[in-house]
Short mmCIF file of C-alpha atoms in Angstrom, two decimals:
data_model
loop_
_atom_site.label_atom_id
_atom_site.label_comp_id
_atom_site.label_asym_id
_atom_site.label_seq_id
_atom_site.Cartn_x
_atom_site.Cartn_y
_atom_site.Cartn_z
CA MET A 1 0.00 0.00 0.01
CA ILE A 2 2.83 2.43 0.91
CA LYS A 3 4.64 1.65 -2.35
CA LYS A 4 1.44 2.28 -4.35
CA ASN A 5 0.88 5.63 -2.60
CA ILE A 6 4.46 6.70 -3.38
CA SER A 7 4.03 5.63 -7.00
CA PHE A 8 0.89 7.69 -7.70
CA LEU A 9 2.24 10.69 -5.78
CA LEU A 10 5.47 10.55 -7.80
CA LEU A 11 3.50 10.50 -11.06
CA ILE A 12 1.51 13.57 -9.99
CA LEU A 13 4.65 15.45 -8.92
CA LEU A 14 6.37 14.59 -12.20
CA HIS A 15 3.45 16.00 -14.13
CA ILE A 16 3.42 19.17 -12.05
CA LEU A 17 7.11 19.53 -12.98
CA LEU A 18 6.25 18.79 -16.64
CA GLY A 19 3.83 21.71 -16.73
CA LEU A 20 6.51 24.04 -15.40
CA LEU A 21 9.21 22.75 -17.78
CA LEU A 22 6.97 23.27 -20.83
CA LEU A 23 6.34 26.82 -19.67
CA TRP A 24 10.01 27.63 -19.02
CA PHE A 25 11.42 25.71 -21.99
CA PRO A 26 8.78 25.71 -24.78
CA PHE A 27 11.08 23.87 -27.20
CA LEU A 28 10.66 20.74 -25.04
CA SER A 29 7.07 20.37 -26.23
CA ILE A 30 8.03 18.85 -29.59
CA GLY A 31 10.26 16.34 -27.78
CA TYR A 32 7.42 15.54 -25.38
CA THR A 33 5.12 14.85 -28.34
CA TYR A 34 7.58 12.43 -29.94
CA LEU A 35 8.42 10.83 -26.63
CA THR A 36 4.80 10.13 -25.68
CA PHE A 37 4.02 8.65 -29.11
CA ILE A 38 7.09 6.41 -29.25
CA THR A 39 6.79 5.33 -25.59
CA CYS A 40 3.11 4.46 -25.95
CA LEU A 41 3.73 2.54 -29.16
CA ILE A 42 6.59 0.53 -27.66
CA TYR A 43 4.51 -0.07 -24.51
CA ILE A 44 1.71 -1.67 -26.54
CA LEU A 45 3.98 -3.71 -28.82
CA LYS A 46 6.28 -4.91 -26.05
CA ASN A 47 3.34 -6.11 -23.96
CA GLN A 48 1.53 -7.41 -27.05
CA ASN A 49 -1.43 -5.48 -25.66
CA LYS A 50 -1.64 -7.82 -22.67
CA ASN A 51 -4.45 -6.69 -20.33
CA ASN A 52 -5.50 -4.21 -23.03
CA VAL A 53 -2.74 -1.77 -22.18
CA ALA A 54 -3.59 0.06 -25.42
CA LEU A 55 -6.31 1.71 -23.31
CA ILE A 56 -3.69 3.23 -21.03
CA ALA A 57 -1.67 4.47 -24.00
CA CYS A 58 -4.76 5.99 -25.66
CA ALA A 59 -5.76 7.60 -22.35
CA TYR A 60 -2.42 9.34 -21.95
CA ILE A 61 -2.42 10.58 -25.55
CA VAL A 62 -5.94 11.99 -25.22
CA GLY A 63 -5.15 13.59 -21.87
CA SER A 64 -2.07 15.32 -23.28
CA GLU A 65 -3.64 16.60 -26.52
CA VAL A 66 -4.68 20.05 -25.30
CA LEU A 67 -1.36 20.48 -23.44
CA ILE A 68 0.59 19.71 -26.60
CA ARG A 69 -1.55 21.98 -28.72
CA MET A 70 -1.28 24.75 -26.16
CA THR A 71 2.54 24.54 -26.02
CA LYS A 72 2.92 24.34 -29.84
CA GLY A 73 4.28 20.79 -29.71
CA ILE A 74 1.67 19.26 -32.00
CA LEU A 75 3.09 17.74 -35.18
CA PHE A 76 -0.20 18.40 -36.97
CA TYR A 77 -3.53 19.47 -35.50
CA GLU A 78 -5.35 16.11 -35.56
CA PHE A 79 -2.32 14.08 -34.46
CA ALA A 80 -3.94 12.74 -31.27
CA LYS A 81 -6.92 11.39 -33.20
CA TYR A 82 -4.62 9.48 -35.57
CA GLU A 83 -2.73 8.13 -32.57
CA LEU A 84 -6.02 6.99 -31.07
CA ILE A 85 -6.89 5.20 -34.31
CA LEU A 86 -3.45 3.62 -34.61
CA PHE A 87 -3.30 2.30 -31.04
CA SER A 88 -6.86 0.98 -31.25
CA VAL A 89 -6.11 -0.87 -34.48
CA ILE A 90 -2.93 -2.38 -32.97
CA GLY A 91 -4.97 -3.42 -29.94
CA MET A 92 -7.47 -5.17 -32.22
CA LEU A 93 -4.70 -6.92 -34.15
CA TYR A 94 -3.59 -8.54 -30.91
CA HIS A 95 -7.02 -9.24 -29.40
CA SER A 96 -9.59 -8.84 -32.21
CA PHE A 97 -12.94 -7.13 -31.50
CA SER A 98 -16.53 -8.03 -30.63
CA LYS A 99 -18.89 -9.09 -33.42
CA LYS A 100 -21.52 -7.03 -31.59
CA SER A 101 -19.70 -3.87 -32.66
CA ILE A 102 -21.08 -4.20 -36.21
CA SER A 103 -23.23 -1.08 -35.70
CA TYR A 104 -20.02 1.00 -35.66
CA TRP A 105 -18.88 -0.53 -38.93
CA ILE A 106 -22.24 0.56 -40.32
CA PHE A 107 -21.59 4.01 -38.82
CA ILE A 108 -18.36 4.27 -40.82
CA LEU A 109 -20.17 3.23 -44.02
CA LEU A 110 -22.79 5.92 -43.43
CA LEU A 111 -20.03 8.57 -43.57
CA ILE A 112 -18.92 7.57 -47.07
CA PRO A 113 -21.69 9.32 -49.13
CA GLY A 114 -20.87 12.64 -47.48
CA ILE A 115 -17.16 12.14 -48.22
CA LEU A 116 -17.81 11.29 -51.88
CA LEU A 117 -20.14 14.27 -52.24
CA ALA A 118 -17.51 16.57 -50.78
CA THR A 119 -15.00 15.59 -53.49
CA GLU A 120 -17.43 17.07 -56.02
CA THR A 121 -18.82 20.08 -54.12
CA LEU A 122 -15.80 21.57 -52.29
CA ASN A 123 -14.27 24.65 -53.93
CA SER A 124 -11.52 24.11 -56.47
CA THR A 125 -9.15 26.21 -54.36
CA THR A 126 -9.64 23.89 -51.36
CA ASP A 127 -7.13 21.18 -50.55
CA ILE A 128 -9.82 18.48 -50.70
CA ARG A 129 -7.83 15.61 -49.17
CA LYS A 130 -6.64 17.58 -46.13
CA THR A 131 -9.99 19.30 -45.61
CA ILE A 132 -11.95 16.05 -45.65
CA ALA A 133 -9.40 14.27 -43.44
CA PHE A 134 -9.52 17.17 -40.96
CA ASN A 135 -13.30 17.10 -40.69
CA ILE A 136 -13.84 13.35 -40.70
CA SER A 137 -11.05 12.39 -38.28
CA GLY A 138 -13.30 12.93 -35.25
CA PRO A 139 -16.13 10.54 -36.25
CA VAL A 140 -13.69 7.96 -37.63
CA SER A 141 -11.52 7.98 -34.47
CA LEU A 142 -14.68 7.53 -32.40
CA ALA A 143 -15.82 4.56 -34.51
CA ILE A 144 -12.44 2.79 -34.52
CA ALA A 145 -11.86 3.30 -30.80
CA THR A 146 -15.37 2.07 -30.02
CA ILE A 147 -15.00 -1.04 -32.22
CA TYR A 148 -11.95 -1.84 -30.08
CA THR A 149 -13.67 -1.23 -26.73
CA TYR A 150 -17.21 -2.44 -27.40
CA ASN A 151 -18.16 -5.17 -24.91
CA ARG A 152 -14.47 -5.77 -24.18
CA LYS A 153 -13.93 -7.14 -20.69
CA VAL A 154 -11.24 -5.19 -18.82
CA PRO A 155 -10.08 -5.62 -15.22
CA PHE A 156 -10.96 -2.67 -12.99
CA SER A 157 -7.27 -2.21 -12.17
CA ILE A 158 -6.43 -1.56 -15.84
CA PHE A 159 -9.39 0.76 -16.31
CA ASN A 160 -8.52 2.64 -13.12
CA LYS A 161 -4.93 3.03 -14.30
CA ALA A 162 -6.17 4.33 -17.66
CA LEU A 163 -8.21 6.99 -15.85
CA LEU A 164 -5.16 8.08 -13.89
CA PHE A 165 -3.04 8.34 -17.04
CA LEU A 166 -5.84 10.28 -18.72
CA GLY A 167 -5.79 12.76 -15.84
CA LEU A 168 -2.03 13.21 -15.35
CA PRO A 169 -1.37 15.44 -18.38
CA ILE A 170 -4.43 17.48 -17.42
CA ILE A 171 -2.61 18.34 -14.17
CA SER A 172 0.37 19.51 -16.28
CA CYS A 173 -1.99 21.61 -18.37
CA ALA A 174 -3.53 23.22 -15.26
CA VAL A 175 -0.04 24.03 -13.89
CA TYR A 176 1.01 25.52 -17.24
CA VAL A 177 -2.12 27.70 -17.37
CA THR A 178 -1.65 28.84 -13.75
CA PHE A 179 1.82 30.27 -14.35
CA TYR A 180 1.17 31.45 -17.91
CA THR A 181 -0.57 34.56 -16.54
CA GLU A 182 0.85 35.91 -13.31
CA LYS A 183 -2.03 38.14 -12.23
CA ILE A 184 -5.66 37.49 -13.09
CA SER A 185 -6.74 41.14 -12.76
CA ASP A 186 -4.23 42.18 -15.45
CA VAL A 187 -6.01 40.20 -18.18
CA LEU A 188 -9.60 40.06 -16.93
CA LYS A 189 -11.64 42.93 -18.38
CA ASN A 190 -15.05 41.40 -19.22
CA THR A 191 -17.12 38.24 -18.90
CA GLY A 192 -16.18 36.67 -22.21
CA SER A 193 -14.12 33.50 -22.59
CA ASN A 194 -10.51 34.41 -21.80
CA SER A 195 -7.59 32.94 -23.75
CA ASP A 196 -5.04 34.60 -21.44
CA LEU A 197 -6.44 32.54 -18.57
CA SER A 198 -6.39 29.46 -20.80
CA GLY A 199 -2.67 29.38 -21.50
CA GLY A 200 -3.01 31.48 -24.65
CA PHE A 201 -5.18 28.75 -26.18
CA GLY A 202 -8.87 28.21 -26.92
CA PRO A 203 -10.88 28.49 -23.67
CA ASN A 204 -13.51 26.10 -24.96
CA GLN A 205 -11.07 23.23 -25.42
CA VAL A 206 -9.24 24.00 -22.17
CA ALA A 207 -12.44 24.13 -20.12
CA THR A 208 -13.63 20.89 -21.71
CA ILE A 209 -10.51 18.99 -20.69
CA PHE A 210 -10.49 20.63 -17.24
CA GLY A 211 -14.12 19.64 -16.66
CA LEU A 212 -13.15 16.07 -17.55
CA GLY A 213 -10.10 16.25 -15.26
CA MET A 214 -12.23 17.47 -12.37
CA PHE A 215 -14.52 14.49 -12.85
CA ILE A 216 -11.68 11.98 -13.14
CA PHE A 217 -10.04 12.92 -9.87
CA PHE A 218 -13.25 13.32 -7.90
CA SER A 219 -14.50 9.94 -9.13
CA LYS A 220 -11.20 8.45 -7.94
CA ILE A 221 -12.03 9.65 -4.43
CA ILE A 222 -15.04 7.33 -4.64
CA VAL A 223 -13.49 4.30 -6.31
CA ASP A 224 -9.84 4.63 -5.28
CA GLY A 225 -9.93 6.59 -2.01
CA LYS A 226 -8.45 3.82 0.12
CA ASN A 227 -6.95 6.05 2.80
CA LYS A 228 -6.82 9.65 3.98
CA LEU A 229 -3.77 10.47 1.83
CA THR A 230 -5.36 9.43 -1.47
CA ILE A 231 -8.62 11.22 -0.58
CA LEU A 232 -6.70 14.39 0.29
CA VAL A 233 -4.54 14.35 -2.83
CA TYR A 234 -7.41 13.60 -5.21
CA SER A 235 -9.54 16.29 -3.55
CA LEU A 236 -6.78 18.90 -3.90
CA VAL A 237 -6.12 18.01 -7.53
CA SER A 238 -9.84 18.03 -8.38
CA VAL A 239 -10.32 21.42 -6.72
CA PHE A 240 -7.22 22.88 -8.43
CA ILE A 241 -8.34 21.76 -11.89
CA ALA A 242 -11.93 22.92 -11.26
CA TYR A 243 -10.74 26.39 -10.25
CA ARG A 244 -8.56 26.78 -13.32
CA GLY A 245 -11.40 25.53 -15.49
CA LEU A 246 -13.88 28.01 -14.03
CA ILE A 247 -11.71 31.05 -14.63
CA THR A 248 -11.26 30.27 -18.32
CA PHE A 249 -14.79 31.79 -18.40
CA SER A 250 -15.85 29.05 -20.83
CA ARG A 251 -18.95 27.46 -19.36
CA GLY A 252 -19.71 24.35 -21.41
CA GLY A 253 -16.82 22.15 -20.26
CA MET A 254 -17.23 22.93 -16.56
CA LEU A 255 -21.01 22.46 -16.52
CA THR A 256 -20.49 19.13 -18.27
CA GLY A 257 -17.91 18.04 -15.69
CA PHE A 258 -20.24 19.05 -12.83
CA LEU A 259 -23.10 17.03 -14.31
CA MET A 260 -20.80 14.04 -14.86
CA VAL A 261 -19.96 13.98 -11.14
CA LEU A 262 -23.64 14.15 -10.12
CA ILE A 263 -24.56 11.32 -12.49
CA PHE A 264 -21.66 9.21 -11.25
CA ILE A 265 -22.60 9.76 -7.61
CA ALA A 266 -26.21 8.77 -8.38
CA THR A 267 -25.09 5.66 -10.29
CA VAL A 268 -22.78 4.49 -7.52
CA PHE A 269 -25.48 5.19 -4.90
CA TRP A 270 -27.98 3.13 -6.90
CA ASN A 271 -25.55 0.22 -7.10
CA SER A 272 -24.59 0.41 -3.42
CA GLN A 273 -26.20 -1.12 -0.37
CA GLY A 274 -26.47 -0.43 3.33
CA GLN A 275 -23.55 1.43 4.86
CA ASN A 276 -22.02 2.20 1.47
CA ARG A 277 -25.05 4.38 0.69
CA LEU A 278 -24.30 6.40 3.81
CA LYS A 279 -20.73 6.84 2.56
CA MET A 280 -22.09 8.12 -0.74
CA VAL A 281 -24.24 10.65 1.08
CA PHE A 282 -21.07 11.87 2.83
CA LEU A 283 -19.16 12.05 -0.49
CA THR A 284 -22.06 13.94 -2.06
CA GLY A 285 -21.81 16.47 0.76
CA LEU A 286 -18.04 16.64 0.25
CA PHE A 287 -18.50 17.37 -3.43
CA PHE A 288 -20.88 20.25 -2.80
CA VAL A 289 -18.61 21.67 -0.08
CA LEU A 290 -15.60 21.55 -2.47
CA ALA A 291 -17.67 22.96 -5.35
CA SER A 292 -18.96 25.80 -3.19
CA GLY A 293 -15.46 26.60 -1.99
CA VAL A 294 -14.10 26.67 -5.54
CA TRP A 295 -16.93 28.90 -6.68
CA MET A 296 -16.53 31.41 -3.82
CA TYR A 297 -12.75 31.57 -4.31
CA SER A 298 -13.21 32.03 -8.09
CA SER A 299 -15.70 34.80 -7.46
CA LEU A 300 -13.26 36.51 -5.11
CA GLN A 301 -10.37 36.22 -7.54
CA THR A 302 -12.40 37.53 -10.50
CA GLY A 303 -14.10 40.36 -8.61
CA GLY A 304 -17.49 38.72 -9.06
CA LEU A 305 -17.20 38.55 -12.86
CA ILE A 306 -17.49 34.75 -12.85
CA ASN A 307 -20.95 35.12 -11.25
CA LYS A 308 -21.99 37.45 -14.07
CA ARG A 309 -20.55 35.12 -16.66
CA TYR A 310 -22.72 32.21 -15.54
CA ALA A 311 -25.71 34.53 -15.21
CA ASN A 312 -25.09 35.51 -18.87
CA GLU A 313 -24.35 39.12 -18.00
CA ASP A 314 -21.67 41.52 -19.16
CA ALA A 315 -19.16 43.21 -16.83
CA LEU A 316 -21.72 45.93 -15.99
CA GLY A 317 -24.36 43.38 -15.04
CA ARG A 318 -26.46 43.80 -18.19
CA LYS A 319 -28.14 40.69 -19.58
CA LYS A 320 -26.58 39.49 -22.82
CA SER A 321 -28.97 38.90 -25.70
CA ASP A 322 -26.84 36.04 -27.10
CA THR A 323 -26.76 33.17 -24.61
CA PHE A 324 -24.65 30.82 -26.68
CA THR A 325 -22.16 33.33 -28.17
CA GLY A 326 -23.31 32.87 -31.76
CA ARG A 327 -23.50 29.09 -31.72
CA GLU A 328 -27.27 29.05 -32.21
CA GLU A 329 -26.84 30.99 -35.47
CA LEU A 330 -24.36 28.39 -36.71
CA ALA A 331 -26.77 25.63 -35.73
CA LYS A 332 -29.65 27.37 -37.54
CA SER A 333 -27.58 27.71 -40.70
CA GLU A 334 -26.78 23.98 -40.58
CA MET A 335 -30.42 23.06 -40.07
CA THR A 336 -31.27 25.18 -43.13
CA MET A 337 -28.65 23.27 -45.15
CA PHE A 338 -30.18 19.97 -43.97
CA LEU A 339 -33.71 21.01 -44.94
CA GLU A 340 -32.50 22.08 -48.36
CA ASN A 341 -30.46 18.88 -48.84
CA PRO A 342 -32.25 16.24 -46.68
CA ILE A 343 -30.94 13.07 -48.36
CA PHE A 344 -27.19 13.43 -48.88
CA GLY A 345 -26.54 16.76 -47.15
CA VAL A 346 -24.07 19.31 -48.57
CA GLY A 347 -20.99 17.09 -48.16
CA VAL A 348 -18.20 16.92 -45.58
CA ALA A 349 -16.69 20.38 -44.77
CA LYS A 350 -18.94 22.13 -47.28
CA GLY A 351 -20.97 23.78 -44.52
CA ALA A 352 -18.09 26.08 -43.54
CA GLU A 353 -17.57 27.07 -47.19
CA ILE A 354 -21.25 27.95 -47.59
CA ARG A 355 -21.17 30.14 -44.50
CA GLU A 356 -18.03 31.86 -45.74
CA GLU A 357 -19.75 32.62 -49.05
CA LEU A 358 -22.83 33.96 -47.27
CA TYR A 359 -21.18 35.95 -44.47
CA GLY A 360 -17.65 36.54 -45.77
CA GLU A 361 -16.15 34.82 -42.72
CA HIS A 362 -14.96 31.26 -42.09
CA MET A 363 -17.01 29.88 -39.20
CA ALA A 364 -16.43 26.29 -38.09
CA SER A 365 -19.28 24.35 -36.55
CA HIS A 366 -19.53 24.04 -32.78
CA ASP A 367 -22.28 21.41 -32.83
CA GLU A 368 -21.49 17.94 -34.18
CA ILE A 369 -25.16 16.97 -34.31
CA THR A 370 -26.29 19.80 -36.58
CA ARG A 371 -23.06 19.45 -38.60
CA MET A 372 -23.83 15.75 -39.21
CA LEU A 373 -27.33 16.65 -40.38
CA ALA A 374 -26.13 19.45 -42.67
CA GLU A 375 -23.20 17.58 -44.23
CA HIS A 376 -24.54 13.99 -44.27
CA GLY A 377 -28.31 14.47 -44.51
CA ALA A 378 -30.42 11.35 -43.86
CA PHE A 379 -27.24 9.28 -43.57
CA GLY A 380 -26.20 11.62 -40.75
CA ILE A 381 -29.49 10.97 -38.93
CA ALA A 382 -28.91 7.22 -39.14
CA ALA A 383 -25.31 7.65 -37.95
CA LEU A 384 -26.41 9.76 -34.95
CA LEU A 385 -29.10 7.24 -33.99
CA ILE A 386 -26.40 4.54 -33.82
CA LEU A 387 -24.22 6.73 -31.60
CA ILE A 388 -27.08 7.67 -29.24
CA LEU A 389 -29.12 4.46 -29.02
CA THR A 390 -26.31 1.91 -28.79
CA PRO A 391 -24.88 3.15 -25.43
CA LEU A 392 -28.40 3.55 -24.00
CA LEU A 393 -29.30 -0.03 -24.89
CA TYR A 394 -25.91 -1.18 -23.59
CA SER A 395 -26.60 0.56 -20.28
CA ILE A 396 -29.87 -1.37 -19.89
CA GLN A 397 -28.03 -4.67 -20.53
CA ASN A 398 -25.14 -3.71 -18.21
CA PRO A 399 -26.65 -1.66 -15.38
CA ASN A 400 -23.60 -2.10 -13.10
CA GLN A 401 -21.18 -0.26 -15.41
CA LEU A 402 -20.71 2.71 -13.14
CA TYR A 403 -19.06 5.12 -15.59
CA LEU A 404 -21.23 4.51 -18.65
CA LEU A 405 -23.82 7.26 -18.22
CA SER A 406 -21.28 9.87 -17.06
CA PHE A 407 -19.09 9.18 -20.08
CA PHE A 408 -22.06 9.19 -22.42
CA ILE A 409 -23.23 12.58 -21.13
CA PHE A 410 -19.71 13.97 -21.54
CA TRP A 411 -19.72 12.94 -25.19
CA LEU A 412 -23.25 14.20 -25.87
CA LEU A 413 -22.82 17.59 -24.24
CA THR A 414 -19.27 18.16 -25.49
CA ILE A 415 -20.15 17.59 -29.14
CA ASN A 416 -22.96 20.14 -28.69
CA HIS A 417 -20.66 23.00 -27.66
CA ALA A 418 -17.20 22.00 -28.92
CA ALA A 419 -17.99 19.59 -31.76
CA MET A 420 -15.19 16.99 -32.04
CA ARG A 421 -12.25 19.38 -32.11
CA THR A 422 -10.31 17.16 -29.68
CA ALA A 423 -9.96 13.40 -29.36
CA ALA A 424 -11.52 13.43 -25.87
CA PRO A 425 -15.18 12.93 -26.95
CA SER A 426 -14.18 10.00 -29.18
CA PHE A 427 -12.15 8.24 -26.50
CA ILE A 428 -14.56 8.87 -23.61
CA TYR A 429 -17.44 7.59 -25.75
CA ALA A 430 -15.44 4.47 -26.44
CA LEU A 431 -14.64 3.97 -22.74
CA ALA A 432 -18.35 4.04 -21.96
CA LEU A 433 -18.83 0.77 -23.85
CA LEU A 434 -16.20 -1.26 -22.02
CA LYS A 435 -17.31 -4.14 -19.81
CA ILE A 436 -15.36 -3.38 -16.65
CA ASP A 437 -14.71 -6.37 -14.42
CA PHE A 438 -15.37 -5.07 -10.92
CA ASN A 439 -15.11 -8.55 -9.37
CA GLU A 440 -11.34 -8.16 -9.21
CA GLU A 441 -11.68 -5.20 -6.83
CA ASP A 442 -15.21 -3.94 -6.38
CA PRO A 443 -15.19 -0.19 -5.70
CA VAL A 444 -18.84 -0.17 -4.67
CA HIS A 445 -18.63 -2.84 -2.00
CA ARG A 446 -15.11 -2.05 -0.84
#
């Protein structure tokens, strides 16, 4: 037990140091990108994916994606999604995949008409191959990762380790963001999303990964809080990440993370009995105490502006007319495209070109659901039904899979405000469909 405590503490400390090193020596980011890719690849091949260690490799890659993008270490923008695809394929080469995952093969086939249409409709000045690959990498990475994970039995110890490795680079990211801007008041002038408080990067993506990180470490209090030290460390890390996520002033990711925690608590409570339910009541109280503390401290640090942000007010307290910062207009334009092209849609990536022709400005979609309808038409509806209904049916058949609903809600809400710009929605969706073997070490009855 002592050795295990030292091990996880050392990993956390190393990733705190990593965040500082990437801030002080930015050139290290490229090396970090290469190192993580090569190390993860060797890790899978050397172990021949024993115990599905590809999950751990994928988790670390997905957790580090925003950090690498933020520090300019990314080799190309969608690199993490291609890593996710590669490691999932290697995992399947060693241990095949479930025949029950056929619905996700059908999902991939449903994307093809939109791709073929795009080759004919995209502007002649567009690099068609790169544009299509950029826009389709999200759905494809989701499908491939899910084919690998669907109904795959994984020991709880491996799954729990994957969660830790997913969260570790998020700690580095939070440390980097903390020291990127020395004084909050110097950069905080209004209630809009703030890139200066997001490490100079997109607040939407940063808040999304921070909301996920908050959930990961709070959930580990419940399933991995074996002693006072682990509970204290996970609580501190969760609070730290939540605070940094709040003051990005991007709401979607943090609200999603908050809802994930509530759903997870409810799921564990439902699957618990007797005294364990009393423990869950205590942990629910702990969560609200921590959340309230983070909120009050954030309000103090931002001079009350965070309160106005979540009340949809400007710095003077006036109600903003646009609740979703222009996203509803993008969604409306995509619904119009769908209604005008209900069968095949307008083709992959064509939606952005149409908006640029209409408004003179390139505006990428924030909503994967309306984008699928606009660009894939009826085929997009069928594809979305597969993505939504399959996990729900799976949850009915496997009611004791504690993380399923929390992961599903992360995917569903994230693609509604941040589309599939990062690999996180793809991987978290795939994790939802694992069959976790809790008999090895049951976190509910422990």
